[in-house]
Coordinates of C-alpha atoms and ligand atoms in Angstrom, one line a residue:
M121 CA -26.0 81.9 2.2
H122 CA -26.8 84.9 0.1
A123 CA -26.4 85.2 -3.7
I124 CA -27.3 87.5 -6.6
T125 CA -30.6 86.1 -8.0
I126 CA -32.4 87.2 -11.2
P127 CA -36.1 86.8 -10.4
E128 CA -37.0 88.4 -13.8
P129 CA -34.5 89.2 -16.7
G130 CA -33.9 92.9 -17.3
G131 CA -31.6 95.8 -16.6
P132 CA -29.0 96.0 -13.8
E133 CA -31.9 96.4 -11.2
A134 CA -32.9 92.7 -12.1
L135 CA -30.0 91.6 -9.9
V136 CA -31.3 90.9 -6.4
W137 CA -29.2 89.9 -3.4
A138 CA -31.3 87.3 -1.6
E139 CA -31.0 84.4 0.8
V140 CA -30.7 81.0 -1.0
P141 CA -29.9 77.4 0.0
D142 CA -26.2 76.6 0.7
P143 CA -24.6 74.6 -2.1
V144 CA -23.5 71.0 -1.2
P145 CA -20.3 69.8 -3.0
G146 CA -21.1 66.7 -5.0
E147 CA -18.7 63.9 -6.2
G148 CA -15.4 65.4 -7.3
E149 CA -16.4 68.9 -6.1
V150 CA -15.0 71.4 -3.6
L151 CA -17.0 74.0 -1.6
V152 CA -15.4 77.4 -1.7
D153 CA -16.2 80.3 0.6
V154 CA -16.1 83.2 -1.9
V155 CA -13.9 86.2 -1.1
S156 CA -14.3 87.9 -4.5
S157 CA -15.8 87.3 -7.9
A158 CA -15.7 89.3 -11.1
V159 CA -18.1 90.7 -13.7
N160 CA -17.9 89.2 -17.3
R161 CA -19.8 90.3 -20.4
A162 CA -21.6 87.0 -20.3
D163 CA -23.2 87.9 -17.0
V164 CA -24.9 90.9 -18.6
L165 CA -26.4 88.6 -21.2
Q166 CA -27.5 86.1 -18.5
R167 CA -29.2 89.0 -16.6
Q168 CA -31.0 90.0 -19.8
G169 CA -32.3 86.5 -20.3
F170 CA -30.2 85.7 -23.4
Y171 CA -27.6 83.3 -21.9
N172 CA -28.9 80.6 -19.6
P173 CA -26.5 78.6 -17.4
P174 CA -25.6 75.2 -18.9
P175 CA -27.3 72.1 -17.3
G176 CA -26.1 71.4 -13.8
A177 CA -24.6 74.9 -13.2
P178 CA -25.8 77.1 -10.4
P179 CA -28.6 79.5 -11.5
Y180 CA -26.7 82.6 -10.2
P181 CA -24.3 84.5 -12.4
G182 CA -20.6 84.6 -12.0
L183 CA -18.0 82.7 -14.1
E184 CA -15.0 83.0 -11.7
C185 CA -14.2 83.5 -8.0
A186 CA -11.4 83.5 -5.4
G187 CA -11.8 82.2 -1.9
R188 CA -11.0 79.5 0.7
V189 CA -11.9 75.8 0.5
S190 CA -14.4 75.0 3.2
A191 CA -15.4 71.4 2.4
L192 CA -14.5 68.6 0.1
G193 CA -17.0 66.4 -1.7
P194 CA -16.5 62.6 -2.1
G195 CA -13.5 61.6 -4.2
V196 CA -11.6 64.9 -4.1
T197 CA -7.8 64.6 -3.7
G198 CA -5.1 67.3 -3.9
W199 CA -7.0 70.0 -2.1
A200 CA -7.6 70.7 1.6
V201 CA -9.9 72.7 3.8
G202 CA -8.4 76.2 4.2
D203 CA -6.6 76.3 0.8
E204 CA -6.7 79.7 -0.8
V205 CA -7.9 79.2 -4.4
C206 CA -9.4 80.7 -7.5
A207 CA -11.7 78.9 -9.8
L208 CA -13.3 78.9 -13.3
L209 CA -17.0 78.4 -12.9
S210 CA -20.0 77.6 -15.1
G211 CA -22.0 80.0 -12.9
G212 CA -22.6 80.8 -9.2
G213 CA -19.7 83.1 -8.5
Y214 CA -22.0 86.0 -7.4
A215 CA -22.6 84.2 -4.0
E216 CA -21.1 83.7 -0.6
K217 CA -20.4 80.0 -1.4
V218 CA -20.0 78.0 -4.6
A219 CA -19.4 74.3 -5.3
V220 CA -16.7 73.8 -8.0
P221 CA -15.5 70.7 -9.9
A222 CA -12.0 70.2 -8.5
G223 CA -10.5 70.3 -12.0
Q224 CA -11.5 73.9 -12.3
L225 CA -9.6 75.1 -9.2
L226 CA -6.2 76.9 -9.2
P227 CA -4.0 77.8 -6.3
V228 CA -3.6 81.6 -5.8
P229 CA -0.4 82.5 -7.7
A230 CA 2.6 83.2 -5.5
G231 CA 2.8 86.8 -4.5
L232 CA -0.8 87.7 -5.4
D233 CA -3.5 88.7 -2.9
L234 CA -6.5 86.5 -2.6
T235 CA -9.1 89.1 -3.7
S236 CA -7.3 90.0 -7.0
A237 CA -7.0 86.3 -7.9
A238 CA -10.7 86.4 -8.9
A239 CA -9.7 88.5 -11.9
L240 CA -7.7 85.7 -13.4
P241 CA -9.5 82.4 -14.2
E242 CA -11.9 83.4 -17.0
V243 CA -9.5 85.7 -18.9
T244 CA -6.5 83.4 -18.6
A245 CA -8.5 80.3 -19.6
T246 CA -10.1 82.1 -22.6
V247 CA -7.0 83.7 -23.8
W248 CA -4.7 80.7 -23.4
S249 CA -7.2 78.3 -24.9
N250 CA -7.8 80.5 -28.0
V251 CA -4.6 82.4 -28.7
F252 CA -2.2 79.5 -27.8
M253 CA -4.0 76.2 -27.8
V254 CA -6.2 76.9 -30.9
A255 CA -4.4 79.7 -32.9
H256 CA -0.9 78.7 -31.9
L257 CA 0.6 82.2 -31.6
R258 CA 4.4 82.0 -32.0
P259 CA 7.2 84.3 -30.9
A260 CA 7.8 87.2 -33.4
E261 CA 4.3 86.8 -34.9
T262 CA 1.8 89.7 -34.7
L263 CA -1.4 89.3 -32.7
L264 CA -4.3 91.8 -33.2
V265 CA -6.5 92.1 -30.1
H266 CA -9.9 93.8 -30.5
G267 CA -11.0 95.5 -27.4
G268 CA -7.4 95.8 -25.9
S269 CA -8.7 97.4 -22.7
S270 CA -11.3 94.8 -21.9
G271 CA -10.8 92.2 -19.2
I272 CA -9.9 89.7 -22.0
G273 CA -7.8 92.2 -23.9
T274 CA -5.6 93.3 -21.0
M275 CA -4.7 89.6 -20.4
A276 CA -4.2 88.9 -24.1
I277 CA -1.7 91.8 -24.5
Q278 CA 0.4 90.6 -21.5
L279 CA 0.5 86.9 -22.4
A280 CA 1.4 87.6 -26.1
K281 CA 4.2 89.9 -25.1
A282 CA 5.4 87.4 -22.6
V283 CA 6.0 84.8 -25.3
G284 CA 7.7 87.4 -27.6
A285 CA 4.9 88.3 -30.0
R286 CA 4.2 91.7 -31.4
V287 CA 0.8 93.0 -30.2
A288 CA -1.7 95.4 -32.0
V289 CA -4.8 96.5 -30.2
T290 CA -8.0 98.3 -31.1
A291 CA -9.8 100.4 -28.4
G292 CA -12.1 103.3 -28.2
G293 CA -10.1 106.4 -27.4
P294 CA -6.6 107.6 -26.3
E295 CA -7.0 106.9 -22.6
K296 CA -7.7 103.2 -23.2
L297 CA -5.0 102.9 -25.8
A298 CA -2.4 104.5 -23.4
R299 CA -3.2 101.8 -20.8
C300 CA -2.8 99.1 -23.5
A301 CA 0.6 100.6 -24.3
E302 CA 1.6 100.5 -20.6
L303 CA 0.7 96.8 -20.7
G304 CA 3.0 96.3 -23.7
A305 CA 0.9 96.8 -26.8
D306 CA 3.1 97.9 -29.8
I307 CA 0.5 99.1 -32.3
L308 CA -2.4 101.2 -31.1
I309 CA -5.5 101.6 -33.2
D310 CA -8.4 103.9 -32.2
Y311 CA -11.3 102.1 -33.8
R312 CA -13.5 105.2 -33.6
E313 CA -11.0 107.2 -35.7
Q314 CA -9.0 104.7 -37.7
D315 CA -9.5 101.8 -40.0
F316 CA -7.9 98.8 -38.4
V317 CA -7.3 97.0 -41.7
E318 CA -5.3 99.9 -43.0
E319 CA -3.4 100.4 -39.8
I320 CA -2.4 96.8 -39.3
R321 CA -1.2 96.6 -42.9
K322 CA 0.9 99.8 -42.4
A323 CA 2.4 98.4 -39.3
T324 CA 3.3 95.1 -40.8
D325 CA 4.7 96.1 -44.2
G326 CA 1.4 95.0 -45.8
A327 CA 1.6 91.5 -44.3
G328 CA -1.3 91.7 -41.8
A329 CA -1.9 90.0 -38.5
D330 CA -0.9 86.4 -37.9
V331 CA -3.5 85.9 -35.3
I332 CA -6.6 88.0 -34.5
L333 CA -8.5 87.6 -31.2
D334 CA -12.0 88.9 -32.0
I335 CA -14.9 89.9 -29.7
I336 CA -17.0 91.6 -32.3
G337 CA -18.1 88.8 -34.6
A338 CA -20.3 89.5 -37.7
K339 CA -19.6 93.2 -38.0
Y340 CA -15.8 92.7 -38.2
L341 CA -15.8 89.3 -40.1
D342 CA -15.0 90.6 -43.5
R343 CA -12.5 93.2 -42.3
N344 CA -10.8 90.7 -40.0
V345 CA -10.3 88.4 -43.0
Q346 CA -8.8 91.3 -44.9
A347 CA -6.5 92.1 -41.9
L348 CA -5.1 88.5 -41.7
A349 CA -1.7 87.6 -43.0
V350 CA -1.0 84.5 -45.2
N351 CA -1.5 81.5 -42.9
G352 CA -3.4 83.7 -40.5
R353 CA -5.7 82.5 -37.8
L354 CA -8.9 84.4 -36.7
A355 CA -10.1 83.3 -33.3
I356 CA -13.6 84.6 -32.6
I357 CA -14.7 84.6 -28.9
G358 CA -17.4 87.3 -28.8
L359 CA -20.4 88.4 -30.9
Q360 CA -20.8 92.0 -29.7
G361 CA -21.4 92.9 -33.4
G362 CA -23.7 90.1 -34.2
A363 CA -23.6 86.4 -35.0
K364 CA -24.4 86.2 -38.7
G365 CA -22.1 87.6 -41.4
E366 CA -20.8 86.8 -44.8
L367 CA -17.5 85.0 -45.0
N368 CA -15.3 85.6 -48.1
L369 CA -14.0 82.0 -48.6
G370 CA -12.0 83.1 -51.6
A371 CA -10.0 85.5 -49.5
L372 CA -9.6 82.9 -46.8
L373 CA -8.5 80.3 -49.4
N374 CA -5.9 82.5 -51.0
K375 CA -4.4 83.3 -47.6
R376 CA -4.6 79.6 -46.5
A377 CA -6.2 81.1 -43.4
A378 CA -8.4 79.7 -40.6
V379 CA -11.4 81.0 -38.7
T380 CA -12.4 79.4 -35.4
A381 CA -15.1 80.3 -32.8
T382 CA -15.2 78.9 -29.3
S383 CA -17.0 79.4 -26.0
L384 CA -15.7 78.2 -22.7
R385 CA -18.7 78.0 -20.4
G386 CA -20.6 75.0 -21.9
R387 CA -17.6 72.8 -22.5
P388 CA -17.4 69.3 -20.9
L389 CA -15.7 69.1 -17.5
A390 CA -12.7 67.2 -19.0
E391 CA -12.0 70.0 -21.5
K392 CA -12.2 72.7 -18.9
A393 CA -9.9 70.8 -16.6
A394 CA -7.4 70.4 -19.5
I395 CA -7.5 74.2 -20.1
V396 CA -7.1 75.0 -16.4
A397 CA -4.2 72.6 -16.2
A398 CA -2.5 74.3 -19.2
V399 CA -3.1 77.7 -17.6
R400 CA -1.5 76.5 -14.4
E401 CA 1.5 75.1 -16.3
H402 CA 2.1 78.1 -18.6
V403 CA 0.4 81.2 -17.2
W404 CA 0.8 80.8 -13.4
P405 CA 4.7 81.0 -13.5
L406 CA 4.4 84.3 -15.4
I407 CA 2.1 85.7 -12.8
A408 CA 4.4 84.5 -9.9
E409 CA 7.3 86.2 -11.7
G410 CA 5.3 89.4 -12.0
V411 CA 5.6 89.4 -15.8
V412 CA 1.8 89.1 -16.1
K413 CA -0.6 90.9 -13.7
P414 CA -4.3 91.0 -13.2
V415 CA -5.7 94.4 -14.3
V416 CA -8.4 95.4 -11.8
D417 CA -10.4 98.6 -12.6
R418 CA -12.4 98.6 -9.3
T419 CA -14.0 96.4 -6.6
V420 CA -17.7 96.9 -5.7
P421 CA -19.8 95.2 -3.0
M422 CA -21.4 92.1 -4.3
Q423 CA -24.8 93.2 -3.1
D424 CA -24.4 96.1 -5.5
A425 CA -23.6 93.9 -8.5
A426 CA -26.0 96.1 -10.5
E427 CA -23.4 98.9 -10.2
G428 CA -20.7 96.6 -11.5
H429 CA -22.9 95.8 -14.5
R430 CA -23.6 99.5 -15.1
V431 CA -19.9 100.1 -15.2
M432 CA -19.3 97.3 -17.7
E433 CA -22.2 98.3 -19.9
S434 CA -21.0 101.9 -20.1
S435 CA -17.5 100.6 -21.0
A436 CA -16.1 103.0 -18.4
H437 CA -13.7 100.3 -17.1
I438 CA -10.2 99.1 -18.1
G439 CA -9.6 95.5 -17.1
K440 CA -11.8 93.7 -14.6
V441 CA -14.6 94.8 -12.2
L442 CA -14.5 92.7 -9.0
L443 CA -17.4 91.9 -6.6
Q444 CA -16.9 91.3 -2.9
P445 CA -19.5 89.7 -0.7
P446 CA -20.0 91.2 2.8
T447 CA -18.8 88.0 4.4
A448 CA -15.3 88.7 2.9
A449 CA -14.8 91.9 4.8
Ligands
LIG570 N1 -15.9 82.7 -25.9 C1 -15.6 82.7 -24.7 O1 -15.3 81.7 -24.1 C2 -15.5 84.0 -24.0 C3 -15.0 84.1 -22.7 C4 -14.9 85.3 -22.0 C5 -15.2 86.5 -22.7 N2 -15.7 86.4 -24.0 C6 -16.1 87.6 -24.8 O2 -15.0 88.5 -24.8 C7 -15.5 89.8 -24.9 C8 -14.8 90.6 -23.8 O3 -15.3 90.2 -22.5 P1 -14.9 91.0 -21.2 O4 -15.6 90.3 -20.1 O5 -13.5 91.2 -21.1 O6 -15.8 92.3 -21.4 P2 -15.4 93.9 -21.4 O7 -14.3 94.1 -20.4 O8 -16.7 94.6 -21.1 O9 -15.0 94.2 -22.9 C9 -15.8 94.6 -23.9 C10 -14.9 95.5 -24.8 O10 -15.5 95.6 -26.1 C11 -14.8 96.8 -26.6 N3 -15.5 97.2 -27.8 C12 -16.8 97.5 -28.1 N4 -16.9 97.8 -29.4 C13 -15.8 97.6 -30.0 C14 -15.3 97.7 -31.3 N5 -16.1 98.1 -32.3 N6 -14.0 97.4 -31.6 C15 -13.2 97.0 -30.7 N7 -13.5 96.9 -29.4 C16 -14.8 97.2 -29.0 C17 -15.0 97.8 -25.5 O11 -14.0 98.7 -25.6 P3 -14.1 100.2 -25.9 O12 -14.6 100.9 -24.6 O13 -12.8 100.6 -26.3 O14 -15.2 100.3 -27.0 C18 -14.7 96.9 -24.2 O15 -13.4 97.0 -23.8 C19 -17.0 89.7 -24.7 O16 -17.5 89.8 -26.0 C20 -17.2 88.4 -24.1 O17 -18.5 87.9 -24.4 C21 -15.8 85.2 -24.6

């Protein structure tokens, strides 16, 4: 098969479409013929040499895919050759075939085309596990989503609205904020022009956000704590603004608030399978009903993954950038 390889870390040109050995599904794994994959921020870090795949994962980038089951490894039940699926991966999505632990497979939601299903696994699993399983967002609470127009943000807005929460977003500029509003966001904050702490306080009668989903990390840590409500929960999932910051424990203590930080990729198989099962139970029906939709900015040929990375690094996109291998055409 062919896959995107990274012979030497570097810029987008480091991504090279090359012939590589076919993967063989091991015990409990399923082989998927990939119809589409998607670009995630983590893939950019992997390309630059800052985020190696966890042990046992394929060396190629790609944290999600959609496709058809083409073989079953020993001990797999519940899936059959020919099934149309999407999957959460630890790597290897930028390829014509990938072997996936069966617990990380999902059926394509009813009514959705197979290609678009690749936009779902990483964002649904990350948002569901953080906003709902860790931070326990409840109806009528306020969620602040940083980067509302990102792949993660566009899913977080829709899921929070679907459970009856109020949603505030930050994004860079009116066009991105307008798209967030179309997806249901109630409070729109242009982080280039406005102070999000001030804006969230104004919009909540001084109370602040009950839950914050943060992708910036250190640079926003202090202001995120300021923006939290009493009993607030700050869920950090990205470190785009650095990893080391100063945490005001006094402010946290007075608010009886919590700070968590999680990453999905390196978790044990059983934890990933539990998250995928929760996504199937809670998120899949919302997609089948059309309440929640994947937001796809564009699809580019997988051989031109470099172009997908350039788009993501320029932040020209809203939602997800998909990659399609030539074999999918
Ligand atoms: N922990 C996990 O398990 C996990 C899993 C998946 C993703 N993530 C993280 O989630 C983040 C989003 O991932 P993605 O794949 O959805 O990437 P993405 O679509 O490229 O999103 C990145 C976003 O960051 C926004 N941004 C940049 N500076 C900002 C600022 N100062 N304030 C608010 N927003 C800002 C950009 O929006 P503008 O153009 O508006 O600036 C862009 O929408 C990444 O940091 C990624 O590493 C974590």
